[in-house]
């Protein structure tokens, strides 16, 4: 029954998407609006498939940066949250610093990093890591703190060590929170990489977009947007699927009875 | 080897924005190997007394000793088992793995230890060994938690309403299983319950607590041979005595 429900919800989503594109196409066609203001979806797709090599290369470039930055950000977030849960006295100071990083507009930092570190991938990875780190830290920390109080007491009564409690109790309890964070951070990583590329890069979708924008070549720009949107969606789905496998025990009890 | 429990001039207050006394002047001596039931109205401090004994809370005043050990020492030497009021199961582990978990952290060599399978069999959950806790009913989860406590096989059992979610028949069945397991090894037991019949059925001695701040207002030895028949007049007489004490406590509070 669950599978059926899933299939029908996928169908509905696809239908809504299709409807959206048809309306867009018809609106562009009937209004006669120029492609340098708003290209039609068919025009965008034609552009995309006319330049496969360009887009494939740019996509790999950007995805690589996003993935590297995301990995770094997630690792840093998980490790720091774990450290804070094991040594709660540090929490106040570290969280202040983290909020400071979070509140710094990355759009302003990106050009600086590009200025200092050049047009290579390093500034993109750093920006992406900074952007994705905070949701992971905050969610992971609430996850590690969310452990059932009775279970914490039970582990105390078993005289388990700090690490045993961490690995057998707190970490599994935090997993659903980590996945919630990843589902926010993964699409954010794409944005981070693109925004960083926008400030100057040797390749990538952000650079493609920037060039297209300065030439008012909107079909090129939109083609890159389509790819980004699709990549973000795929990442989200992939994570949701992984979540179902890793956090299988989190289902509602009604499913079973 | 089971341990006696001694509490002297024990007072405990909860401090939120104001001080709320939970336990008042508890003086208590429990012999090693004694099965003690603790009854009293909701919120009278039964769980608090148990948590103090388990070293999960520190008393505001007074002291608790298990033999010569403080509660913290008893925990670090793994001499006491505490069973929470909620089942407190790990949802990502199977029934079997949940029961086996305490042994994973056990550093003591225990001779009388029940294997996870034996413990599951005693509580009637062997068939569900490979399932996950969320597929179990509330009562089954409670039995699983009980089985997990039994595998610890320590010298002191501190049981916080182990029968809370169980029906009458299951209680009766489990009680005979528990007594069978308890009798030959005789750990000291403090068994918190609301249920007077359950208390008299199981325990060597029943303590009645007053409404908060909890004090011990009646201390009854149950000198009836086991297995006990609930319809016998002696049994009924003890229950009546306990009920009267509870009612008086309620009226005075």
XYZ file of C-alpha atoms in Angstrom:
510
model
C 0.000 0.000 0.000
C 2.875 2.292 0.870
C 4.460 1.739 -2.560
C 1.200 2.567 -4.300
C 0.817 5.758 -2.350
C 4.381 6.715 -3.272
C 3.789 6.050 -6.979
C 0.603 8.087 -7.072
C 2.247 11.027 -5.276
C 5.122 10.911 -7.786
C 2.575 10.953 -10.614
C 0.826 13.976 -9.121
C 4.125 15.830 -8.744
C 5.044 15.050 -12.367
C 1.622 16.221 -13.550
C 1.918 19.512 -11.676
C 5.384 20.067 -13.122
C 4.186 19.288 -16.629
C 1.231 21.630 -16.233
C 3.568 24.402 -15.076
C 5.788 24.008 -18.149
C 2.847 23.883 -20.533
C 1.405 27.106 -19.104
C 4.837 28.708 -19.341
C 5.263 27.568 -22.952
C 1.797 28.783 -23.968
C 2.245 32.102 -22.170
C 5.525 32.791 -23.965
C 4.059 31.659 -27.294
C 0.840 33.687 -27.072
C 2.352 36.873 -25.637
C 5.227 36.945 -28.092
C 7.678 37.893 -25.314
C 11.288 37.998 -26.485
C 13.695 35.182 -25.531
C 16.175 37.677 -24.017
C 13.482 38.477 -21.423
C 11.869 35.075 -20.950
C 12.644 32.079 -23.152
C 10.120 29.257 -23.479
C 10.904 25.872 -21.872
C 11.244 24.245 -25.282
C 13.779 26.903 -26.288
C 15.732 26.305 -23.078
C 15.790 22.537 -23.570
C 16.877 22.981 -27.180
C 19.765 25.156 -26.016
C 20.667 22.601 -23.370
C 20.770 19.666 -25.776
C 22.559 21.676 -28.477
C 25.536 22.152 -26.122
C 25.821 18.875 -24.238
C 29.564 19.024 -23.753
C 29.505 22.541 -22.315
C 26.821 21.730 -19.793
C 28.126 18.327 -18.809
C 31.556 19.767 -18.089
C 30.131 22.742 -16.175
C 27.808 20.491 -14.203
C 30.594 18.133 -13.128
C 32.696 21.095 -12.145
C 30.013 22.608 -9.950
C 28.807 19.304 -8.515
C 32.397 18.455 -7.554
C 32.788 21.738 -5.698
C 29.394 21.403 -4.036
C 30.068 17.837 -2.948
C 33.534 18.634 -1.606
C 32.217 21.660 0.295
C 29.227 19.745 1.581
C 31.379 16.887 2.823
C 33.642 19.312 4.608
C 30.724 21.252 6.106
C 28.876 18.123 7.237
C 31.992 16.576 8.762
C 32.789 19.785 10.608
C 29.175 20.129 11.804
C 28.900 16.542 13.020
C 32.288 16.551 14.722
C 31.734 19.889 16.413
C 28.217 18.940 17.578
C 29.603 15.675 18.963
C 32.398 17.506 20.725
C 29.908 19.938 22.250
C 27.667 17.123 23.447
C 30.637 15.434 25.119
C 31.964 18.691 26.567
C 28.858 20.849 27.076
C 30.855 23.605 28.768
C 32.201 24.697 25.386
C 28.744 25.102 23.907
C 28.145 28.796 24.687
C 31.385 29.991 23.125
C 31.358 27.773 20.079
C 27.716 28.493 19.273
C 28.357 32.239 19.420
C 31.122 31.794 16.881
C 28.940 29.554 14.722
C 26.082 32.078 14.714
C 28.581 34.769 13.774
C 29.655 32.698 10.764
C 26.043 31.997 9.921
C 25.102 35.687 10.080
C 27.964 36.774 7.817
C 26.530 37.207 4.316
C 28.360 34.696 2.153
C 27.606 36.822 -0.915
C 29.978 39.392 0.585
C 32.627 36.892 1.651
C 32.750 35.038 -1.662
C 34.404 37.828 -3.683
C 36.962 38.317 -0.900
C 37.908 34.654 -0.960
C 38.149 34.749 -4.726
C 40.381 37.811 -4.431
C 42.640 36.075 -1.922
C 42.621 32.536 -3.268
C 42.129 33.006 -6.993
C 39.708 31.595 -9.544
C 40.286 27.950 -8.616
C 37.958 25.608 -6.775
C 39.267 26.262 -3.260
C 37.227 29.410 -2.491
C 34.086 27.657 -3.789
C 34.627 24.698 -1.521
C 35.211 26.961 1.466
C 32.064 29.010 0.807
C 29.989 25.855 0.353
C 31.391 24.356 3.534
C 30.668 27.532 5.519
C 27.137 27.619 4.160
C 26.304 23.964 4.849
C 28.049 23.678 8.185
C 25.563 25.592 10.290
C 22.324 23.650 9.643
C 24.240 20.434 10.339
C 25.734 21.763 13.570
C 22.435 23.065 14.932
C 20.349 20.045 13.964
C 22.941 17.534 15.071
C 23.285 19.268 18.401
C 19.532 19.226 19.033
C 19.547 15.592 17.926
C 22.272 14.690 20.390
C 20.387 16.538 23.129
C 17.053 14.938 22.240
C 17.836 11.524 23.676
C 15.046 10.125 25.843
C 15.830 11.041 29.460
C 14.816 7.590 30.734
C 17.331 6.006 28.357
C 20.077 8.350 29.499
C 19.332 7.322 33.087
C 19.252 3.683 32.095
C 22.688 3.950 30.497
C 23.936 5.691 33.634
C 22.594 2.832 35.719
C 24.555 0.463 33.472
C 27.645 2.525 34.168
C 28.486 2.992 30.496
C 31.326 5.268 29.517
C 30.848 8.572 27.763
C 31.807 7.099 24.389
C 29.632 4.038 24.801
C 26.660 6.283 25.562
C 27.560 8.423 22.577
C 27.820 5.586 20.069
C 25.051 3.328 21.332
C 22.542 5.967 22.319
C 23.083 9.602 21.377
C 24.404 9.169 17.849
C 21.596 6.873 16.620
C 19.080 9.183 18.275
C 20.560 12.126 16.350
C 20.398 10.406 12.950
C 16.914 11.664 11.959
C 18.064 15.185 12.834
C 21.190 14.754 10.750
C 19.104 13.730 7.764
C 16.832 16.731 8.233
C 19.955 18.897 8.139
C 21.355 17.126 5.076
C 18.145 17.678 3.175
C 18.581 21.416 3.799
C 22.332 21.484 3.288
C 22.605 19.519 0.043
C 20.594 21.970 -2.101
C 22.309 24.786 -0.195
C 25.679 23.377 -1.278
C 24.714 23.857 -4.926
C 23.732 27.447 -4.256
C 27.002 28.010 -2.409
C 29.110 26.702 -5.257
C 27.199 28.703 -7.877
C 27.266 31.961 -5.923
C 30.996 31.543 -5.363
C 31.552 30.856 -9.049
C 29.590 33.969 -9.886
C 32.343 36.051 -8.264
C 34.915 34.683 -10.679
C 35.726 31.157 -11.726
C 37.467 29.161 -14.405
C 34.448 26.924 -15.004
C 31.168 25.612 -13.653
C 27.470 26.356 -13.975
C 27.837 29.598 -12.057
C 30.346 30.831 -14.582
C 28.132 29.695 -17.468
C 25.262 31.630 -15.894
C 27.371 34.700 -15.378
C 28.566 34.721 -19.001
C 25.039 34.140 -20.284
C 23.694 36.892 -18.063
C 26.223 39.498 -19.179
C 25.339 38.667 -22.816
C 21.591 38.642 -22.091
C 21.599 35.097 -23.439
C 18.745 33.933 -21.263
C 18.193 30.458 -22.769
C 21.773 29.614 -21.704
C 21.142 31.000 -18.245
C 17.883 29.113 -17.822
C 19.430 25.868 -19.042
C 21.921 26.103 -16.179
C 19.097 26.873 -13.748
C 17.229 23.779 -14.954
C 20.264 21.621 -14.319
C 20.740 23.064 -10.828
C 17.108 22.597 -9.923
C 17.176 19.002 -11.160
C 20.428 18.280 -9.300
C 19.037 19.748 -6.086
C 15.907 17.673 -6.404
C 17.834 14.476 -7.117
C 20.085 15.107 -4.124
C 17.042 15.614 -1.941
C 15.388 12.424 -3.170
C 18.558 10.443 -2.777
C 18.898 11.597 0.809
C 15.251 10.890 1.545
C 15.726 7.343 0.240
C 18.881 6.874 2.277
C 17.069 8.223 5.309
C 14.337 5.624 4.963
C 16.940 2.881 4.998
C 19.042 4.258 7.857
C 16.215 5.490 10.064
C 13.874 2.587 9.343
C 12.920 2.431 13.017
C 11.476 5.931 13.011
C 8.302 4.965 11.129
C 4.898 5.444 12.679
C 3.625 2.459 14.617
C 0.411 2.443 12.562
C 2.412 1.158 9.608
C 3.031 -2.052 11.449
C -0.268 -2.847 13.056
C 25.867 -11.534 47.025
C 22.923 -9.322 47.749
C 23.254 -6.080 49.651
C 21.269 -4.492 52.479
C 19.980 -0.952 51.892
C 20.131 1.655 54.623
C 18.675 5.152 54.465
C 19.280 7.641 57.228
C 17.483 10.965 57.742
C 16.847 11.166 54.038
C 15.260 14.356 52.735
C 14.896 15.420 49.174
C 13.654 18.638 47.628
C 13.084 19.541 44.016
C 14.172 23.058 43.264
C 12.576 24.702 40.288
C 11.723 28.318 40.818
C 10.740 27.349 44.344
C 11.662 24.556 46.692
C 9.264 21.632 46.628
C 9.852 18.935 49.235
C 9.544 15.447 47.753
C 10.721 13.167 50.556
C 10.775 13.843 54.269
C 12.793 12.087 56.972
C 13.074 8.630 55.497
C 14.781 6.180 57.848
C 14.840 2.701 56.495
C 16.723 -0.534 56.838
C 16.183 -3.222 54.199
C 17.835 -6.568 54.827
C 19.960 -8.213 52.185
C 17.793 -10.483 50.045
C 14.529 -8.926 51.162
C 11.749 -8.286 48.643
C 10.220 -4.932 49.551
C 7.216 -3.378 47.852
C 6.744 0.366 48.007
C 3.184 1.630 47.606
C 1.703 5.096 47.793
C -0.382 7.622 45.883
C 0.851 9.100 42.599
C 3.471 11.769 43.032
C 4.340 10.774 46.597
C 8.024 10.303 45.828
C 8.270 6.546 45.235
C 10.175 6.970 41.996
C 12.340 9.640 43.568
C 13.274 7.295 46.403
C 14.193 4.657 43.847
C 16.216 7.088 41.767
C 18.081 8.260 44.847
C 18.903 4.651 45.669
C 20.023 4.068 42.074
C 22.389 7.030 42.285
C 20.538 8.895 39.533
C 19.795 11.723 41.972
C 21.720 13.061 44.930
C 19.699 13.544 48.114
C 19.299 17.056 49.506
C 20.057 15.687 52.987
C 20.799 12.385 54.599
C 22.504 9.324 53.243
C 21.895 6.047 51.475
C 24.137 3.029 51.645
C 23.970 -0.285 49.883
C 26.028 -2.441 52.206
C 29.084 -0.260 52.652
C 28.716 1.353 49.255
C 27.221 4.656 48.234
C 24.749 4.435 45.352
C 27.384 5.827 42.969
C 29.863 3.159 44.047
C 27.220 0.456 43.700
C 26.536 1.640 40.148
C 30.209 1.759 39.210
C 30.668 -1.764 40.574
C 27.549 -2.808 38.656
C 25.826 -4.146 41.734
C 22.389 -2.648 41.102
C 19.837 -2.869 38.322
C 17.310 -0.094 37.847
C 14.197 -0.444 35.757
C 12.637 2.792 34.517
C 8.937 3.572 34.635
C 8.819 3.783 30.844
C 10.059 0.798 28.829
C 13.055 2.861 27.571
C 13.873 0.644 24.601
C 16.239 1.359 21.733
C 13.987 1.484 18.648
C 16.786 0.564 16.199
C 17.610 -2.700 17.958
C 15.610 -5.901 17.706
C 13.887 -7.290 20.773
C 16.759 -9.732 21.226
C 19.442 -7.062 20.880
C 17.616 -4.831 23.350
C 17.626 -7.562 25.950
C 21.287 -8.344 25.337
C 22.398 -4.724 25.555
C 23.232 -4.455 29.289
C 25.522 -7.474 29.042
C 27.526 -5.651 26.450
C 28.476 -3.066 29.062
C 28.943 -5.563 31.829
C 32.385 -5.830 33.358
C 31.560 -8.310 36.114
C 31.600 -12.049 35.848
C 28.147 -13.187 36.890
C 27.350 -16.808 37.531
C 23.575 -16.801 37.816
C 23.085 -14.706 34.742
C 20.083 -15.338 32.549
C 20.821 -15.459 28.832
C 18.780 -13.068 26.656
C 16.835 -16.034 25.254
C 16.017 -17.366 28.714
C 14.903 -13.932 29.860
C 12.684 -13.535 26.803
C 11.212 -16.941 27.398
C 10.358 -16.067 30.986
C 8.369 -13.019 29.910
C 6.827 -14.854 26.947
C 8.498 -12.861 24.188
C 10.764 -15.454 22.614
C 8.622 -15.556 19.463
C 9.120 -11.825 18.991
C 12.929 -11.977 19.365
C 13.623 -10.704 15.847
C 11.035 -7.957 15.777
C 11.566 -4.281 16.510
C 10.087 -2.627 19.619
C 7.678 -0.421 17.664
C 5.807 -3.493 16.477
C 5.099 -4.489 20.094
C 2.138 -3.395 22.190
C 2.700 -1.293 25.310
C 2.437 -4.325 27.544
C 4.914 -6.302 25.451
C 7.376 -3.417 25.549
C 7.082 -3.394 29.318
C 7.770 -7.132 29.444
C 10.766 -6.632 27.205
C 12.136 -4.015 29.596
C 11.561 -6.467 32.451
C 13.426 -9.222 30.615
C 16.311 -6.839 30.039
C 16.460 -6.091 33.766
C 16.424 -9.797 34.599
C 19.502 -10.484 32.463
C 21.489 -8.078 34.594
C 21.154 -10.370 37.554
C 22.636 -7.890 39.993
C 22.539 -7.815 43.775
C 19.894 -5.124 44.070
C 16.876 -4.679 41.818
C 15.193 -1.294 41.844
C 11.980 -1.684 39.906
C 9.821 1.326 39.092
C 6.309 0.072 38.361
C 7.360 -2.801 36.148
C 3.737 -3.848 35.649
C 2.365 -0.434 34.724
C 1.020 -1.349 31.272
C 0.108 -4.968 31.950
C -3.216 -6.717 32.238
C -4.234 -8.819 35.214
C -3.448 -12.230 33.726
C -0.031 -11.227 32.476
C 0.793 -9.790 35.906
C -0.069 -13.054 37.575
C 1.973 -15.070 35.116
C 4.974 -12.759 35.314
C 4.875 -12.673 39.107
C 5.318 -16.405 39.354
C 8.168 -16.253 36.807
C 9.860 -13.449 38.678
C 9.556 -15.137 42.050
C 10.932 -18.326 40.521
C 13.915 -16.418 39.242
C 14.346 -14.394 42.418
C 14.039 -17.135 45.029
C 17.265 -19.077 44.418
C 19.507 -16.001 44.029
C 17.738 -13.615 46.410
C 18.813 -10.163 45.337
C 17.440 -7.299 47.424
C 14.378 -5.913 45.649
C 12.579 -2.599 45.942
C 9.420 -2.871 43.876
C 7.360 0.281 43.329
C 3.682 -0.242 42.562
C 0.209 1.250 42.847
C -1.324 -2.143 43.124
C -1.884 -3.489 46.654
C -2.577 -7.087 45.563
C 0.599 -7.091 43.520
C 2.557 -5.793 46.522
C 1.209 -8.417 48.912
C 1.545 -11.145 46.331
C 5.224 -10.521 45.731
C 6.852 -8.911 48.720
C 8.274 -9.954 52.094
C 7.511 -6.509 53.349
C 5.357 -3.611 52.189
C 6.046 0.054 52.853
C 3.248 2.588 52.513
C 4.089 6.180 51.708
C 2.077 9.314 52.435
C 1.233 11.909 49.763
C 4.078 14.352 49.007
C 6.322 15.075 50.741
C 6.613 11.308 51.017
C 7.072 9.724 54.389
C 6.822 6.089 55.309
C 3.586 5.764 57.268
C 3.277 1.988 57.477
C 5.755 -0.851 57.423
C 4.206 -4.327 57.209
C 5.894 -7.706 57.113
C 4.030 -10.184 54.936
C 4.539 -13.524 56.620
C 2.591 -15.692 54.223
C 4.043 -18.751 52.525
C 4.562 -18.589 48.765
C 2.830 -19.153 46.420
C 0.243 -16.862 47.963
C -3.458 -17.156 47.359
C -5.157 -13.826 46.907
C -8.499 -15.153 48.119
C -7.142 -16.330 51.488
C -8.320 -14.356 54.509
C -4.759 -13.613 55.675
C -3.954 -12.138 52.291
C -7.089 -10.013 52.345
C -6.323 -8.849 55.872
C -2.925 -7.473 54.818
C -4.455 -5.741 51.796
C -7.119 -4.183 54.018
C -4.491 -2.945 56.442
C -2.530 -1.323 53.601
C -5.630 0.245 52.101
C -6.585 1.768 55.432
C -3.126 3.275 55.828
C -3.296 4.738 52.315
C -6.699 6.256 52.994
C -5.573 7.733 56.297
C -2.498 9.154 54.633
C -4.630 10.695 51.937
C -6.995 12.213 54.498
C -4.143 13.616 56.591
C -2.408 15.051 53.523
